[in-house]
Coordinates of C-alpha atoms in Angstrom, one line a residue:
M1 CA -16.1 117.2 229.9
V2 CA -16.1 113.6 228.7
R3 CA -16.3 112.5 225.1
W4 CA -18.7 109.7 224.4
A5 CA -19.2 107.3 221.5
M6 CA -22.6 105.8 220.7
T7 CA -22.7 102.4 219.2
V8 CA -25.4 100.1 217.8
I9 CA -25.0 96.3 217.6
E10 CA -27.1 94.7 214.9
T11 CA -28.1 91.2 215.8
S12 CA -29.8 89.9 212.7
R13 CA -27.0 87.9 211.1
G14 CA -24.3 87.7 213.8
E15 CA -23.2 90.8 215.7
H16 CA -22.0 93.9 213.8
I17 CA -21.1 97.0 215.8
K18 CA -21.1 100.5 214.4
V19 CA -20.3 103.9 215.9
I20 CA -23.4 106.0 215.1
D21 CA -22.6 109.3 216.9
E22 CA -20.2 111.1 219.3
I23 CA -20.9 113.8 221.9
T24 CA -18.9 115.8 224.4
G25 CA -20.8 116.3 227.6
T26 CA -22.2 114.5 230.7
R27 CA -23.2 110.9 230.8
E28 CA -26.8 112.0 231.1
Q29 CA -26.5 114.1 227.9
A30 CA -25.0 111.1 226.1
L31 CA -27.8 108.8 227.3
A32 CA -30.4 111.3 226.1
R33 CA -28.9 111.4 222.7
L34 CA -28.6 107.6 222.6
W35 CA -32.3 107.4 223.6
H36 CA -33.1 109.5 220.5
H37 CA -31.1 107.1 218.3
A38 CA -32.7 104.1 219.8
V39 CA -36.3 105.3 219.2
H40 CA -35.7 107.0 215.8
L41 CA -33.0 105.0 214.0
H42 CA -34.7 103.1 211.2
S43 CA -32.7 100.8 208.9
P44 CA -33.9 97.9 206.8
D45 CA -34.5 94.9 209.1
P46 CA -35.4 91.3 208.3
V47 CA -38.8 91.4 210.1
A48 CA -41.6 91.8 207.5
G49 CA -44.5 93.9 208.7
S50 CA -42.9 95.3 211.8
N51 CA -45.7 96.6 213.9
E52 CA -44.5 96.5 217.5
Q53 CA -41.4 97.9 219.1
W54 CA -40.0 97.8 222.6
V55 CA -37.2 100.0 224.0
L56 CA -35.7 98.4 227.1
R57 CA -33.0 99.8 229.4
D58 CA -29.9 97.7 229.1
G59 CA -27.9 98.2 232.4
D60 CA -26.7 101.8 233.0
D61 CA -25.3 102.5 229.6
G62 CA -27.8 101.6 227.0
F63 CA -31.0 100.3 225.5
I64 CA -32.2 97.3 223.6
V65 CA -34.7 97.8 220.8
I66 CA -36.8 94.8 219.8
R67 CA -39.1 94.9 216.8
K68 CA -41.8 92.3 216.3
G69 CA -43.4 91.6 213.0
L70 CA -45.1 88.9 211.0
T71 CA -41.9 86.9 210.4
G72 CA -40.2 87.1 213.8
Q73 CA -38.3 89.5 216.0
Y74 CA -35.2 91.7 215.4
S75 CA -33.1 93.4 218.0
R76 CA -30.5 96.1 218.3
R77 CA -28.4 97.1 221.3
F78 CA -27.5 100.8 221.7
R79 CA -24.7 101.7 224.1
I80 CA -22.6 104.7 225.2
H81 CA -18.9 104.3 225.7
E82 CA -16.4 106.8 227.1
I83 CA -13.8 107.6 224.5
V84 CA -10.3 107.2 226.0
W85 CA -8.4 107.5 222.7
H86 CA -9.3 108.2 219.1
G87 CA -7.0 108.6 216.2
M88 CA -4.8 106.7 213.7
P89 CA -3.3 103.4 214.8
P90 CA 0.3 103.5 215.8
R91 CA 2.8 102.3 213.2

C-alpha cells in the first residue's frame, strides 16, 4: 500500500501550501478522499457573497476549486502526492 499526502494551495495572496490529510491506500482511494476535501473544505476567503463554485479536474492528481462572488474569484488547488519520506529532518 502507498501512503498519500493531500495538499491545498491557497492562491489569494501568493501561494501557500498546506498538508490537509494523509491516507494509506490506492491512488483511487486518495483521489476520492481529496474530492471530498475539494467539495467540502470551507475556509474564510476574500470573495464576498460567494455564490458559485466550480470543481475542475487538474491533471491526474488533483482538482481546482474556483469560487465566484460579488467581489471577484478565489481559487484553491488540491493535489495528492505519494509520500516517499516523512519524519524529522536529519541533523
